[in-house]
Structure formats: structure tokens, C-alpha cells
Amino acid sequence: MTSEAKVNNVYLLGAGFDRAVFDEKAPLNNKLLDKLKKFAKNKIVSDKFNEYLTKYRTENIEEFLTCLDIQILRENGKDKDEIKLFREKFNSLIAEYFAQFRFNESIVKEKSWLGRFVTHILAQNNVIVDLNYTTFTAALLDYYEVWSPNGGYSEFIGNTAIKCRDKIHKNEDIKNILLHKIHGCENFRLCNYLKSSETYIGVEINSKFCPKTSQRYGAYDEGLHAKPYVIAPSYIKIPHEQIERLIIDTIEKMDIAKNLIIIGCGLRPEDSVLWLMLSSFFKKVYTRSMEKKITIVDPEANFIGERIEKHFGSMIWDFFTPDNFIKISKKLNDESIDELKMILKSE
């Protein structure tokens, strides 16, 4: 576990990070509902999808799922069961859709900035809060052997299975970089304890998700027939108990971190968990007990910066200076990685 004295940098990766990796193929949030509708292959799911789209009249995935969740709360009997079943299948659909955005060695050869980000930017005890459903970040870290799934998803996720595989090197023995997937992930599995109805989140390890680890120690799927665990982007989120603890741990790490680097994350106003994390990051700025810095790497960095400043500016107006609040208004590439490296080097 990362101690309070050690946390220095927290990286917040949003959909823009995956977009920089997979280009136009990877959708941003405002296009995701349409992409999922076209991707749905099961006729029953597809028909229900179109039925609810017609009923709710929205192209916004958060609004669509929130309407579903509210209707589940209101309905009874058969109608309730029918909507709940579709809602469960929708989560699986999200995981299936994002399975097309997986790690491939050809990507790191084509996009040299990825290797430089991992080997020149990330450092000991850094924390990565990855909001994406894809397994790409974990596979990238594993490929460069700076991270391990044995403890790398935090102390709360995946360790039930990993403990059975003593040979896998521990994350804390490498760089102790933690990868917090607070929205779940394509390779997270919702498993049952033996014949109990109690569930826990396990992980699947294979060559697609952890290329170097699986090459050395073999593949492992804790929940062979278990469904993937992702938290769909509804305004009504009820996370699994393990994810709740992960979110709390992330908030605590934000409080003690010196630097927050936001990459490809628009910080939508309705995403309350993210704003709680930011509020925790600013806590020691409020009390003037710690000097901190935010760096935003995004083509829309100025717009994202304005959101942060508008939200927190009245309390800490003197924080928002060019020295503390840095905006790199560029796509992720070698040039923006160079700028980020210089900023972090000056610490």
C-alpha cells in the first residue's frame, strides 16, 4: 500500500487518453450511446435498446441510463424485472464494445509518446486514476514492466485471485504505481464466493490484458463464467463495496498528492465523484499547508481549466497562477510529453 509520505503525482486519465491512442475509433462520451446502439448484435437487446431510445428521446448516455434507473425504481413486478435485465445486459454491452480497444505492440511502435509517458514521466508511487473501461493502460504498464496486477489495481481489487498465484511479482516490488479503475474495467469480473450470493470483484489476466505477466506466469480468469464489472455512466451510480473503498482511497490520495495531472478528461459538472476528488486535492491549498500544482494536457485545456477555476476560485483565487495551474492545450504526442516532462522535472 502506498504510504501518505510517498504519494507525489496523481494522473487522471479520461476518454481523451484513449482517443489519443486509438484516434477516431475511440468515441468520446457524447457519441457513445449511438456507437453502442450500432454495436448491439443481440436482436432482443437491440429491439429493447431502440424501444427505450424512442421512449426517452435522448442521445445523451447519462440521461438515457438515468431514465432507465429511475424507471427501475418506480416499476414493480414483470416490468421492473424486464428493465433490470436490459440494464444488466447494457453493462455487458459496454464491456463488449470496449473490448475492441485493446493493447497491441504495433500501437506503441507507431506512437512513441506512449513508451516515453511510461518510462520518462511515471515515477515511483504514482497513482493513475483511469476513468476508461478499456484495459489498455494496464497492458501498457505491464508491457514496460513498471506495474503488476498483483497489487497494482490497489489493495481492494483483484487480490483474492492474485493471492492464489504467489509466483506473480508484487507491484510494490517494482515501482508501486497504482492503477485505480474507479468505473470498473473490461477485465473486471463480478464473482460469487463459492455458492454464496455474496459477490466480489476479481480480474482476468491474459496476453491481451497483461502481456508480460501472462507470458511469464500464464493466463488466469477468476470468474470464468462471471459477467464483466463496469459502472455505466448514469447519474445514479451504486458501486460495488470494493469500488466504494477504492473511491475513498483515491480521494485520500488526492489530499496528500503534490501534483495532479489531468489528461484527456473534460471534468463534466455532473460527475460528482471527480469533483469530490478535486476538492480533496485542494484541501491543503485551502489551509495553506501544502504547495500544489495542477497540469492539464488536452486540446481543450483552457476550457477545462475554466471549469476548475469557476468551481473553486472563490476559495483559493490566489492558486490559479501560471506557476500552479498549467495548461498544455495540445493533443497527446511527443511534443506535449516533452512539455509535461519539463514541468515535472522542475519539481
PDB file of C-alpha atoms in Angstrom, residues 101 243 313:
ATOM      1  CA  PHE A 101      -9.718  -1.138 -27.855  1.00  0.00           C
ATOM      2  CA  ILE A 243     -15.198   0.198  -5.691  1.00  0.00           C
ATOM      3  CA  GLY A 313     -11.860  30.104  -7.450  1.00  0.00           C
TER       4      GLY A 313
END
